[in-house]
Amino acid sequence: MTRPRWSERLAVAQDRRVRSDTLRQRRVVERTEGARVLVDGRSLLHFCSNDYLGLAGSLDAVSALQEAAALHGVGSGASALVSGHHALHARFEREAAEWMGFERALFFPSGYQANLAVLQGLLEPGDLCVQDKLNHACLIDGARLSRAALKRYPHRDYSGALRQLQSMPGAAALLATDSVFSMDGDIAPLRELALVAIGEHALLLVDEAHSIGVMGPEGRGACAAAALSPRDVPVLVAPLGKAFGGQGALVFGAVALIEHLLQSARPYVFSTAAAPALAAAMSANLDALRTQTWRRAKLAALVARFRRGALRYGLPVLESTTPIQPLLLGSNARALAVANALEQRGYWVAPIRPPTVPEGKARLRITLTAAHAEADVDGLLAALAACLNDAGTAT
Ligand SMILES: *Cc1c(COP(=O)(O)O)cnc(C)c1O
């Protein structure tokens, strides 16, 4: 037996990516101003940002960040349990919990880390974790880290979820779903899943990455929009990299649950706390997102405008009422070609390919934000129609 060589493994993997059109490139963003972005030296209209409410550039948040950094520096200096938990973190957690109507909130440096922490912190080997097939990668990875049995059900199929829960009736169980699915833009059957979880004594976790700030009264998310309370959804995860326009995540729950997590979740315990200034900036954006309802109204109007236009042009958009409007193209090559053609016309839309989506389901993931103008959306629609026409005759 000879030991495999790393150089060969890396070369083979790279070659495979090139041949299957799945090689990804990092584009260099130099500046963002509203919906315009300077990328690799060109000014483009940005249709692949998750900054749904246009709060990433919020001047109030910028001032809060600057003032907090001037007073407290840029680093927290330690993990939260050692000495990194700052008054600004504590304030943000209190404000957020009050806003959402939960007893407690726990602030994490990222959503990925928060989901790893919640699943690893709660689940043990021998437990059961039931998840939607299209859940975000970090929910899947969190279940793997916990070494609980992971069983998935067909997308949005709550009776499938029930069957999976019933397959291990003696195991402690957690049911996890995205509220809005990140690559499809559709919404989980949250009320039905809540009933299933309650009937099966399973803990329901909902990841509101794409709905927090965007849906529900005061932007409280899809669960709130479905009139579900913390009793129905005892664990709610809200990443802050999307509508919050920043970075980090909040995990909401009852006192006992949050206390358990902060003692036992390794991704929380063994990682440096986020910068206090980040908490201050997110606090400012929480305020904006609660009170500036015009942002949600404008976004909803733009989504409706895009849907109407897509219908008129006969574009192959998926069924979605959220700011995520995917255009299904099928092959990787086709998704790449259309994305490149759009860029030539001044529009930046990311082609999404496997493994992020299933084989043969490559797409353009168009996202609308409150920073767009009606004319931007109209321009995109016309460009899409023209590019698809060209691609249709070429491939
Ligand atoms: C973006 C996202 C995450 C990860 O959050 P980050 O803060 O980017 O690490 C988790 N879940 C879902 C559904 C997401 O879309």
mmCIF file of C-alpha atoms and ligand atoms in Angstrom:
data_model
loop_
_atom_site.group_PDB
_atom_site.id
_atom_site.type_symbol
_atom_site.label_atom_id
_atom_site.label_comp_id
_atom_site.label_asym_id
_atom_site.label_seq_id
_atom_site.Cartn_x
_atom_site.Cartn_y
_atom_site.Cartn_z
ATOM 1 C CA MET A 1 0.000 0.000 0.000
ATOM 2 C CA THR A 2 1.355 3.401 -0.934
ATOM 3 C CA ARG A 3 0.008 6.448 0.813
ATOM 4 C CA PRO A 4 -2.062 8.694 -1.478
ATOM 5 C CA ARG A 5 -0.319 11.943 -2.384
ATOM 6 C CA TRP A 6 -2.030 15.195 -1.468
ATOM 7 C CA SER A 7 -0.766 16.984 -4.563
ATOM 8 C CA GLU A 8 -2.484 14.405 -6.735
ATOM 9 C CA ARG A 9 -5.730 14.580 -4.768
ATOM 10 C CA LEU A 10 -5.904 18.358 -5.088
ATOM 11 C CA ALA A 11 -5.126 18.248 -8.813
ATOM 12 C CA VAL A 12 -7.798 15.612 -9.479
ATOM 13 C CA ALA A 13 -10.424 17.561 -7.538
ATOM 14 C CA GLN A 14 -9.575 20.795 -9.331
ATOM 15 C CA ASP A 15 -9.708 19.082 -12.706
ATOM 16 C CA ARG A 16 -13.128 17.638 -11.881
ATOM 17 C CA ARG A 17 -14.440 21.098 -10.961
ATOM 18 C CA VAL A 18 -13.171 22.631 -14.181
ATOM 19 C CA ARG A 19 -14.666 19.891 -16.348
ATOM 20 C CA SER A 20 -18.097 20.025 -14.652
ATOM 21 C CA ASP A 21 -18.367 23.847 -14.739
ATOM 22 C CA THR A 22 -18.525 23.956 -10.957
ATOM 23 C CA LEU A 23 -15.333 25.907 -10.359
ATOM 24 C CA ARG A 24 -16.228 29.001 -8.335
ATOM 25 C CA GLN A 25 -14.561 32.349 -8.397
ATOM 26 C CA ARG A 26 -14.312 34.983 -5.750
ATOM 27 C CA ARG A 27 -15.070 38.346 -7.247
ATOM 28 C CA VAL A 28 -13.403 41.363 -5.721
ATOM 29 C CA VAL A 29 -15.856 44.005 -4.536
ATOM 30 C CA GLU A 30 -14.287 47.405 -4.231
ATOM 31 C CA ARG A 31 -17.241 49.543 -3.226
ATOM 32 C CA THR A 32 -20.974 49.278 -2.644
ATOM 33 C CA GLU A 33 -23.368 52.174 -2.925
ATOM 34 C CA GLY A 34 -27.043 51.368 -2.647
ATOM 35 C CA ALA A 35 -27.799 48.768 -5.305
ATOM 36 C CA ARG A 36 -24.637 49.588 -7.280
ATOM 37 C CA VAL A 37 -21.425 47.753 -6.732
ATOM 38 C CA LEU A 38 -17.940 48.217 -8.128
ATOM 39 C CA VAL A 39 -16.643 44.729 -8.825
ATOM 40 C CA ASP A 40 -13.356 43.913 -10.537
ATOM 41 C CA GLY A 41 -13.278 47.487 -11.765
ATOM 42 C CA ARG A 42 -16.800 47.572 -13.256
ATOM 43 C CA SER A 43 -19.944 49.189 -11.903
ATOM 44 C CA LEU A 44 -22.817 46.686 -11.825
ATOM 45 C CA LEU A 45 -26.361 46.603 -10.508
ATOM 46 C CA HIS A 46 -26.285 44.146 -7.656
ATOM 47 C CA PHE A 47 -28.924 41.383 -7.690
ATOM 48 C CA CYS A 48 -27.181 38.763 -5.549
ATOM 49 C CA SER A 49 -26.913 40.368 -2.131
ATOM 50 C CA ASN A 50 -28.856 39.193 0.921
ATOM 51 C CA ASP A 51 -28.926 42.704 2.344
ATOM 52 C CA TYR A 52 -32.703 42.599 1.839
ATOM 53 C CA LEU A 53 -33.545 45.839 3.629
ATOM 54 C CA GLY A 54 -30.521 47.826 2.464
ATOM 55 C CA LEU A 55 -29.252 48.159 6.036
ATOM 56 C CA ALA A 56 -25.657 47.036 5.434
ATOM 57 C CA GLY A 57 -24.715 50.621 4.664
ATOM 58 C CA SER A 58 -26.960 52.203 7.298
ATOM 59 C CA LEU A 59 -25.346 55.393 8.593
ATOM 60 C CA ASP A 60 -26.763 54.881 12.093
ATOM 61 C CA ALA A 61 -25.153 51.441 12.251
ATOM 62 C CA VAL A 62 -21.877 52.828 10.911
ATOM 63 C CA SER A 63 -21.840 55.522 13.626
ATOM 64 C CA ALA A 64 -22.712 52.982 16.324
ATOM 65 C CA LEU A 65 -19.880 50.753 15.115
ATOM 66 C CA GLN A 66 -17.380 53.623 14.999
ATOM 67 C CA GLU A 67 -18.298 54.986 18.412
ATOM 68 C CA ALA A 68 -18.200 51.566 20.047
ATOM 69 C CA ALA A 69 -14.873 50.721 18.390
ATOM 70 C CA ALA A 70 -13.387 54.038 19.528
ATOM 71 C CA LEU A 71 -14.353 53.207 23.124
ATOM 72 C CA HIS A 72 -13.865 49.453 23.225
ATOM 73 C CA GLY A 73 -11.472 48.568 20.402
ATOM 74 C CA VAL A 74 -12.046 46.068 17.645
ATOM 75 C CA GLY A 75 -11.741 42.769 19.497
ATOM 76 C CA SER A 76 -13.570 41.188 22.445
ATOM 77 C CA GLY A 77 -10.337 39.604 23.648
ATOM 78 C CA ALA A 78 -11.694 36.219 24.751
ATOM 79 C CA SER A 79 -14.577 33.775 24.554
ATOM 80 C CA ALA A 80 -17.770 34.855 26.284
ATOM 81 C CA LEU A 81 -17.321 32.551 29.285
ATOM 82 C CA VAL A 82 -13.778 33.753 29.967
ATOM 83 C CA SER A 83 -13.916 37.546 29.641
ATOM 84 C CA GLY A 84 -15.289 38.382 26.178
ATOM 85 C CA HIS A 85 -18.928 39.025 27.141
ATOM 86 C CA HIS A 86 -19.336 42.795 27.006
ATOM 87 C CA ALA A 87 -22.116 45.102 28.179
ATOM 88 C CA LEU A 88 -22.872 45.852 24.500
ATOM 89 C CA HIS A 89 -23.454 42.132 23.823
ATOM 90 C CA ALA A 90 -25.681 41.886 26.896
ATOM 91 C CA ARG A 91 -27.700 44.935 25.827
ATOM 92 C CA PHE A 92 -28.191 43.625 22.310
ATOM 93 C CA GLU A 93 -29.311 40.218 23.606
ATOM 94 C CA ARG A 94 -31.850 41.872 25.949
ATOM 95 C CA GLU A 95 -33.251 44.163 23.246
ATOM 96 C CA ALA A 96 -33.520 41.317 20.756
ATOM 97 C CA ALA A 97 -35.239 38.948 23.203
ATOM 98 C CA GLU A 98 -37.753 41.635 24.108
ATOM 99 C CA TRP A 99 -38.437 42.369 20.409
ATOM 100 C CA MET A 100 -39.043 38.689 19.608
ATOM 101 C CA GLY A 101 -41.000 37.859 22.763
ATOM 102 C CA PHE A 102 -38.543 35.186 23.930
ATOM 103 C CA GLU A 103 -37.116 34.923 27.446
ATOM 104 C CA ARG A 104 -33.544 35.014 26.262
ATOM 105 C CA ALA A 105 -31.279 35.518 23.260
ATOM 106 C CA LEU A 106 -27.681 34.400 22.730
ATOM 107 C CA PHE A 107 -25.393 36.314 20.355
ATOM 108 C CA PHE A 108 -22.987 34.392 18.102
ATOM 109 C CA PRO A 109 -20.321 35.618 15.649
ATOM 110 C CA SER A 110 -22.003 33.782 12.741
ATOM 111 C CA GLY A 111 -25.132 31.891 11.757
ATOM 112 C CA TYR A 112 -23.140 28.853 10.738
ATOM 113 C CA GLN A 113 -21.587 28.735 14.177
ATOM 114 C CA ALA A 114 -24.948 29.291 15.885
ATOM 115 C CA ASN A 115 -26.565 26.321 14.168
ATOM 116 C CA LEU A 116 -23.569 24.077 14.858
ATOM 117 C CA ALA A 117 -23.734 25.171 18.482
ATOM 118 C CA VAL A 118 -27.456 24.634 18.954
ATOM 119 C CA LEU A 119 -27.492 21.163 17.423
ATOM 120 C CA GLN A 120 -24.256 19.977 19.012
ATOM 121 C CA GLY A 121 -25.191 21.564 22.339
ATOM 122 C CA LEU A 122 -28.633 19.996 22.527
ATOM 123 C CA LEU A 123 -28.340 16.622 20.787
ATOM 124 C CA GLU A 124 -26.445 13.565 21.964
ATOM 125 C CA PRO A 125 -25.577 10.271 20.310
ATOM 126 C CA GLY A 126 -28.733 8.130 20.316
ATOM 127 C CA ASP A 127 -30.998 11.172 19.796
ATOM 128 C CA LEU A 128 -32.888 11.902 16.592
ATOM 129 C CA CYS A 129 -32.572 14.980 14.364
ATOM 130 C CA VAL A 130 -35.205 15.300 11.636
ATOM 131 C CA GLN A 131 -34.624 17.840 8.869
ATOM 132 C CA ASP A 132 -35.994 19.089 5.560
ATOM 133 C CA LYS A 133 -33.896 17.824 2.625
ATOM 134 C CA LEU A 134 -33.183 21.388 1.494
ATOM 135 C CA ASN A 135 -32.111 22.757 4.878
ATOM 136 C CA HIS A 136 -29.032 24.952 4.947
ATOM 137 C CA ALA A 137 -25.683 23.130 5.096
ATOM 138 C CA CYS A 138 -24.945 24.282 8.645
ATOM 139 C CA LEU A 139 -28.047 22.561 10.039
ATOM 140 C CA ILE A 140 -26.937 19.334 8.402
ATOM 141 C CA ASP A 141 -23.381 19.809 9.672
ATOM 142 C CA GLY A 142 -24.611 20.575 13.192
ATOM 143 C CA ALA A 143 -26.554 17.316 13.281
ATOM 144 C CA ARG A 144 -23.463 15.451 12.095
ATOM 145 C CA LEU A 145 -21.326 17.109 14.753
ATOM 146 C CA SER A 146 -23.801 15.992 17.438
ATOM 147 C CA ARG A 147 -23.647 12.367 16.251
ATOM 148 C CA ALA A 148 -27.412 12.074 16.692
ATOM 149 C CA ALA A 149 -29.230 10.042 14.007
ATOM 150 C CA LEU A 150 -29.987 12.425 11.112
ATOM 151 C CA LYS A 151 -33.132 11.652 9.117
ATOM 152 C CA ARG A 152 -34.291 13.887 6.298
ATOM 153 C CA TYR A 153 -37.729 14.268 4.780
ATOM 154 C CA PRO A 154 -38.780 15.404 1.297
ATOM 155 C CA HIS A 155 -38.842 19.161 0.868
ATOM 156 C CA ARG A 156 -41.711 20.805 2.824
ATOM 157 C CA ASP A 157 -43.366 17.418 3.467
ATOM 158 C CA TYR A 158 -44.646 17.630 7.054
ATOM 159 C CA SER A 159 -46.143 14.144 6.967
ATOM 160 C CA GLY A 160 -42.675 12.961 5.945
ATOM 161 C CA ALA A 161 -41.349 14.762 9.021
ATOM 162 C CA LEU A 162 -43.944 12.987 11.167
ATOM 163 C CA ARG A 163 -42.963 9.583 9.753
ATOM 164 C CA GLN A 164 -39.286 10.214 10.431
ATOM 165 C CA LEU A 165 -40.042 11.235 14.024
ATOM 166 C CA GLN A 166 -42.218 8.154 14.534
ATOM 167 C CA SER A 167 -39.430 5.892 13.251
ATOM 168 C CA MET A 168 -37.550 6.386 16.553
ATOM 169 C CA PRO A 169 -40.285 6.879 19.165
ATOM 170 C CA GLY A 170 -37.977 6.323 22.122
ATOM 171 C CA ALA A 171 -35.349 8.904 21.170
ATOM 172 C CA ALA A 172 -35.147 12.535 22.246
ATOM 173 C CA ALA A 173 -35.951 14.385 19.025
ATOM 174 C CA LEU A 174 -35.349 17.733 17.390
ATOM 175 C CA LEU A 175 -37.093 18.859 14.202
ATOM 176 C CA ALA A 176 -35.227 21.542 12.236
ATOM 177 C CA THR A 177 -36.239 23.586 9.216
ATOM 178 C CA ASP A 178 -35.323 26.749 7.362
ATOM 179 C CA SER A 179 -38.318 29.105 7.326
ATOM 180 C CA VAL A 180 -37.538 30.504 3.864
ATOM 181 C CA PHE A 181 -35.327 28.161 1.841
ATOM 182 C CA SER A 182 -32.175 29.911 0.741
ATOM 183 C CA MET A 183 -31.881 28.614 -2.839
ATOM 184 C CA ASP A 184 -35.594 28.241 -3.664
ATOM 185 C CA GLY A 185 -37.228 31.130 -1.833
ATOM 186 C CA ASP A 186 -40.234 29.067 -0.780
ATOM 187 C CA ILE A 187 -41.582 28.879 2.765
ATOM 188 C CA ALA A 188 -41.754 25.878 5.115
ATOM 189 C CA PRO A 189 -45.206 24.710 6.316
ATOM 190 C CA LEU A 190 -44.447 26.146 9.741
ATOM 191 C CA ARG A 191 -47.859 25.726 11.375
ATOM 192 C CA GLU A 192 -48.053 22.068 10.350
ATOM 193 C CA LEU A 193 -44.486 21.394 11.463
ATOM 194 C CA ALA A 194 -45.252 22.998 14.827
ATOM 195 C CA LEU A 195 -48.233 20.665 15.273
ATOM 196 C CA VAL A 196 -46.127 17.656 14.305
ATOM 197 C CA ALA A 197 -43.392 18.649 16.760
ATOM 198 C CA ILE A 198 -45.814 19.241 19.626
ATOM 199 C CA GLY A 199 -47.608 15.925 18.967
ATOM 200 C CA GLU A 200 -44.302 14.059 18.927
ATOM 201 C CA HIS A 201 -42.716 15.904 21.879
ATOM 202 C CA ALA A 202 -39.939 17.005 19.557
ATOM 203 C CA LEU A 203 -38.149 20.330 19.897
ATOM 204 C CA LEU A 204 -38.796 22.535 16.859
ATOM 205 C CA LEU A 205 -35.914 24.682 15.602
ATOM 206 C CA VAL A 206 -36.598 27.236 12.865
ATOM 207 C CA ASP A 207 -33.766 29.013 11.055
ATOM 208 C CA GLU A 208 -35.096 32.415 10.018
ATOM 209 C CA ALA A 209 -32.003 33.539 8.057
ATOM 210 C CA HIS A 210 -34.018 34.799 5.073
ATOM 211 C CA SER A 211 -37.166 35.909 6.891
ATOM 212 C CA ILE A 212 -35.966 37.776 9.968
ATOM 213 C CA GLY A 213 -36.475 41.468 9.270
ATOM 214 C CA VAL A 214 -38.300 40.693 6.032
ATOM 215 C CA MET A 215 -41.515 39.016 7.193
ATOM 216 C CA GLY A 216 -43.907 39.375 10.099
ATOM 217 C CA PRO A 217 -44.926 42.265 12.344
ATOM 218 C CA GLU A 218 -41.896 44.488 13.136
ATOM 219 C CA GLY A 219 -39.855 42.122 10.971
ATOM 220 C CA ARG A 220 -40.060 39.318 13.521
ATOM 221 C CA GLY A 221 -39.920 36.661 10.803
ATOM 222 C CA ALA A 222 -41.934 33.869 9.215
ATOM 223 C CA CYS A 223 -42.946 32.196 12.493
ATOM 224 C CA ALA A 224 -44.360 35.462 13.773
ATOM 225 C CA ALA A 225 -46.089 35.980 10.410
ATOM 226 C CA ALA A 226 -47.710 32.551 10.890
ATOM 227 C CA ALA A 227 -48.791 33.618 14.423
ATOM 228 C CA LEU A 228 -46.543 31.014 16.056
ATOM 229 C CA SER A 229 -45.286 31.759 19.553
ATOM 230 C CA PRO A 230 -42.179 30.617 21.451
ATOM 231 C CA ARG A 231 -44.345 27.783 22.799
ATOM 232 C CA ASP A 232 -44.773 26.486 19.234
ATOM 233 C CA VAL A 233 -41.207 27.237 18.154
ATOM 234 C CA PRO A 234 -38.982 26.913 21.230
ATOM 235 C CA VAL A 235 -35.697 27.445 19.337
ATOM 236 C CA LEU A 236 -35.394 30.186 16.758
ATOM 237 C CA VAL A 237 -32.154 31.060 14.984
ATOM 238 C CA ALA A 238 -31.735 34.451 13.348
ATOM 239 C CA PRO A 239 -28.507 34.961 11.383
ATOM 240 C CA LEU A 240 -27.652 38.657 11.017
ATOM 241 C CA GLY A 241 -25.773 38.599 7.708
ATOM 242 C CA LYS A 242 -28.908 39.116 5.632
ATOM 243 C CA ALA A 243 -31.656 41.638 6.436
ATOM 244 C CA PHE A 244 -29.799 42.802 9.550
ATOM 245 C CA GLY A 245 -27.089 43.996 7.175
ATOM 246 C CA GLY A 246 -24.264 42.847 9.391
ATOM 247 C CA GLN A 247 -22.783 39.728 10.799
ATOM 248 C CA GLY A 248 -23.475 37.276 13.601
ATOM 249 C CA ALA A 249 -26.563 35.444 14.767
ATOM 250 C CA LEU A 250 -29.060 35.352 17.585
ATOM 251 C CA VAL A 251 -30.446 32.174 19.088
ATOM 252 C CA PHE A 252 -33.736 32.692 20.902
ATOM 253 C CA GLY A 253 -35.146 30.384 23.560
ATOM 254 C CA ALA A 254 -36.282 29.988 27.152
ATOM 255 C CA VAL A 255 -33.870 30.617 30.029
ATOM 256 C CA ALA A 256 -33.132 26.918 30.621
ATOM 257 C CA LEU A 257 -32.380 26.279 26.967
ATOM 258 C CA ILE A 258 -30.073 29.268 26.514
ATOM 259 C CA GLU A 259 -28.266 28.521 29.801
ATOM 260 C CA HIS A 260 -27.730 24.948 28.640
ATOM 261 C CA LEU A 261 -26.326 26.121 25.315
ATOM 262 C CA LEU A 262 -23.890 28.562 26.771
ATOM 263 C CA GLN A 263 -22.549 25.870 29.085
ATOM 264 C CA SER A 264 -22.448 22.994 26.625
ATOM 265 C CA ALA A 265 -22.239 24.177 23.010
ATOM 266 C CA ARG A 266 -18.618 23.766 21.977
ATOM 267 C CA PRO A 267 -18.802 26.245 19.047
ATOM 268 C CA TYR A 268 -19.913 28.866 21.609
ATOM 269 C CA VAL A 269 -17.627 27.930 24.488
ATOM 270 C CA PHE A 270 -14.422 27.597 22.480
ATOM 271 C CA SER A 271 -14.669 30.588 20.186
ATOM 272 C CA THR A 272 -13.827 34.253 20.720
ATOM 273 C CA ALA A 273 -16.867 36.455 21.308
ATOM 274 C CA ALA A 274 -17.804 38.824 18.481
ATOM 275 C CA ALA A 275 -16.520 42.395 18.621
ATOM 276 C CA PRO A 276 -18.564 44.524 21.044
ATOM 277 C CA ALA A 277 -18.800 47.146 18.288
ATOM 278 C CA LEU A 278 -20.574 44.606 16.083
ATOM 279 C CA ALA A 279 -23.234 44.182 18.773
ATOM 280 C CA ALA A 280 -23.643 47.969 18.876
ATOM 281 C CA ALA A 281 -24.076 48.135 15.091
ATOM 282 C CA MET A 282 -26.596 45.275 15.114
ATOM 283 C CA SER A 283 -28.458 47.011 17.901
ATOM 284 C CA ALA A 284 -28.785 50.096 15.706
ATOM 285 C CA ASN A 285 -30.024 48.009 12.796
ATOM 286 C CA LEU A 286 -32.514 46.192 15.026
ATOM 287 C CA ASP A 287 -33.991 49.567 15.796
ATOM 288 C CA ALA A 288 -34.138 50.493 12.093
ATOM 289 C CA LEU A 289 -35.600 47.183 11.068
ATOM 290 C CA ARG A 290 -38.366 47.357 13.685
ATOM 291 C CA THR A 291 -39.453 50.875 12.982
ATOM 292 C CA GLN A 292 -38.684 51.622 9.312
ATOM 293 C CA THR A 293 -41.599 49.669 7.916
ATOM 294 C CA TRP A 294 -41.196 51.429 4.548
ATOM 295 C CA ARG A 295 -38.254 49.138 3.849
ATOM 296 C CA ARG A 296 -40.437 46.003 4.044
ATOM 297 C CA ALA A 297 -43.216 47.689 2.075
ATOM 298 C CA LYS A 298 -40.842 48.762 -0.689
ATOM 299 C CA LEU A 299 -39.269 45.329 -0.856
ATOM 300 C CA ALA A 300 -42.680 43.630 -1.113
ATOM 301 C CA ALA A 301 -43.688 46.001 -3.924
ATOM 302 C CA LEU A 302 -40.477 45.223 -5.834
ATOM 303 C CA VAL A 303 -41.006 41.472 -5.418
ATOM 304 C CA ALA A 304 -44.542 41.813 -6.799
ATOM 305 C CA ARG A 305 -43.248 43.927 -9.690
ATOM 306 C CA PHE A 306 -40.585 41.343 -10.504
ATOM 307 C CA ARG A 307 -43.151 38.496 -10.410
ATOM 308 C CA ARG A 308 -45.506 40.342 -12.740
ATOM 309 C CA GLY A 309 -42.680 41.093 -15.169
ATOM 310 C CA ALA A 310 -41.327 37.531 -15.077
ATOM 311 C CA LEU A 311 -44.781 36.233 -15.913
ATOM 312 C CA ARG A 312 -45.115 38.687 -18.789
ATOM 313 C CA TYR A 313 -41.724 37.694 -20.259
ATOM 314 C CA GLY A 314 -42.368 33.997 -19.596
ATOM 315 C CA LEU A 315 -39.215 33.621 -17.477
ATOM 316 C CA PRO A 316 -38.694 30.219 -15.767
ATOM 317 C CA VAL A 317 -38.871 31.574 -12.200
ATOM 318 C CA LEU A 318 -39.652 29.230 -9.321
ATOM 319 C CA GLU A 319 -42.787 29.683 -7.230
ATOM 320 C CA SER A 320 -41.659 32.188 -4.595
ATOM 321 C CA THR A 321 -43.224 35.154 -2.844
ATOM 322 C CA THR A 322 -40.018 36.136 -1.033
ATOM 323 C CA PRO A 323 -37.132 38.379 -2.163
ATOM 324 C CA ILE A 324 -35.338 35.215 -3.338
ATOM 325 C CA GLN A 325 -36.434 34.747 -6.955
ATOM 326 C CA PRO A 326 -34.593 31.818 -8.529
ATOM 327 C CA LEU A 327 -34.525 31.346 -12.281
ATOM 328 C CA LEU A 328 -34.116 27.663 -13.066
ATOM 329 C CA LEU A 329 -31.701 27.003 -15.940
ATOM 330 C CA GLY A 330 -30.711 23.341 -15.542
ATOM 331 C CA SER A 331 -27.148 22.786 -16.695
ATOM 332 C CA ASN A 332 -24.152 24.441 -15.063
ATOM 333 C CA ALA A 333 -22.908 25.666 -18.431
ATOM 334 C CA ARG A 334 -26.216 27.371 -19.165
ATOM 335 C CA ALA A 335 -26.350 29.058 -15.757
ATOM 336 C CA LEU A 336 -22.798 30.326 -16.272
ATOM 337 C CA ALA A 337 -23.489 31.556 -19.794
ATOM 338 C CA VAL A 338 -26.595 33.501 -18.794
ATOM 339 C CA ALA A 339 -24.867 34.992 -15.740
ATOM 340 C CA ASN A 340 -21.957 36.140 -17.943
ATOM 341 C CA ALA A 341 -24.295 37.623 -20.523
ATOM 342 C CA LEU A 342 -26.152 39.508 -17.787
ATOM 343 C CA GLU A 343 -22.906 40.878 -16.487
ATOM 344 C CA GLN A 344 -22.088 42.192 -19.966
ATOM 345 C CA ARG A 345 -25.328 44.148 -19.694
ATOM 346 C CA GLY A 346 -24.385 45.509 -16.270
ATOM 347 C CA TYR A 347 -26.258 43.146 -13.937
ATOM 348 C CA TRP A 348 -24.618 40.997 -11.286
ATOM 349 C CA VAL A 349 -26.495 37.778 -10.541
ATOM 350 C CA ALA A 350 -24.707 34.742 -9.113
ATOM 351 C CA PRO A 351 -25.051 31.386 -10.871
ATOM 352 C CA ILE A 352 -25.784 28.711 -8.263
ATOM 353 C CA ARG A 353 -24.528 25.230 -9.066
ATOM 354 C CA PRO A 354 -24.074 21.886 -7.301
ATOM 355 C CA PRO A 355 -23.316 21.081 -4.534
ATOM 356 C CA THR A 356 -25.343 24.100 -3.360
ATOM 357 C CA VAL A 357 -28.308 22.843 -5.445
ATOM 358 C CA PRO A 358 -28.979 19.333 -6.826
ATOM 359 C CA GLU A 359 -27.344 18.153 -10.068
ATOM 360 C CA GLY A 360 -29.201 19.460 -13.156
ATOM 361 C CA LYS A 361 -30.902 22.240 -11.173
ATOM 362 C CA ALA A 362 -28.407 25.041 -11.664
ATOM 363 C CA ARG A 363 -30.030 28.435 -11.453
ATOM 364 C CA LEU A 364 -29.615 32.145 -11.161
ATOM 365 C CA ARG A 365 -30.471 33.191 -7.637
ATOM 366 C CA ILE A 366 -31.882 36.671 -8.019
ATOM 367 C CA THR A 367 -32.362 38.635 -4.830
ATOM 368 C CA LEU A 368 -34.306 41.848 -4.521
ATOM 369 C CA THR A 369 -33.607 44.445 -1.854
ATOM 370 C CA ALA A 370 -35.095 47.686 -0.608
ATOM 371 C CA ALA A 371 -32.073 49.437 -2.150
ATOM 372 C CA HIS A 372 -33.351 48.684 -5.679
ATOM 373 C CA ALA A 373 -35.480 51.103 -7.672
ATOM 374 C CA GLU A 374 -38.404 50.042 -9.834
ATOM 375 C CA ALA A 375 -36.344 50.920 -12.909
ATOM 376 C CA ASP A 376 -33.565 48.565 -11.743
ATOM 377 C CA VAL A 377 -36.042 45.688 -11.605
ATOM 378 C CA ASP A 378 -37.531 46.561 -14.996
ATOM 379 C CA GLY A 379 -34.053 46.727 -16.486
ATOM 380 C CA LEU A 380 -33.113 43.360 -15.040
ATOM 381 C CA LEU A 381 -36.269 41.739 -16.421
ATOM 382 C CA ALA A 382 -35.607 43.029 -19.927
ATOM 383 C CA ALA A 383 -31.961 41.929 -19.733
ATOM 384 C CA LEU A 384 -32.995 38.469 -18.514
ATOM 385 C CA ALA A 385 -35.436 38.060 -21.362
ATOM 386 C CA ALA A 386 -32.805 39.107 -23.915
ATOM 387 C CA CYS A 387 -30.071 36.872 -22.424
ATOM 388 C CA LEU A 388 -32.352 33.834 -22.251
ATOM 389 C CA ASN A 389 -33.328 34.393 -25.840
ATOM 390 C CA ASP A 390 -29.669 34.462 -26.893
ATOM 391 C CA ALA A 391 -28.805 31.451 -24.703
ATOM 392 C CA GLY A 392 -31.813 29.572 -26.086
ATOM 393 C CA THR A 393 -30.524 29.861 -29.641
ATOM 394 C CA ALA A 394 -26.910 29.185 -28.597
ATOM 395 C CA THR A 395 -27.287 26.066 -26.411
HETATM 396 C C1 LIG B 1 -26.752 32.320 5.577
HETATM 397 C C2 LIG B 1 -27.404 31.223 6.323
HETATM 398 C C3 LIG B 1 -26.840 30.693 7.497
HETATM 399 C C4 LIG B 1 -25.451 31.034 7.947
HETATM 400 O O1 LIG B 1 -25.365 32.256 8.497
HETATM 401 P P1 LIG B 1 -23.966 33.035 8.457
HETATM 402 O O2 LIG B 1 -24.151 34.114 9.432
HETATM 403 O O3 LIG B 1 -23.774 33.485 7.052
HETATM 404 O O4 LIG B 1 -22.903 32.059 8.883
HETATM 405 C C5 LIG B 1 -27.576 29.787 8.208
HETATM 406 N N1 LIG B 1 -28.772 29.352 7.787
HETATM 407 C C6 LIG B 1 -29.321 29.799 6.638
HETATM 408 C C7 LIG B 1 -30.649 29.276 6.210
HETATM 409 C C8 LIG B 1 -28.647 30.744 5.862
HETATM 410 O O5 LIG B 1 -29.163 31.166 4.726
#
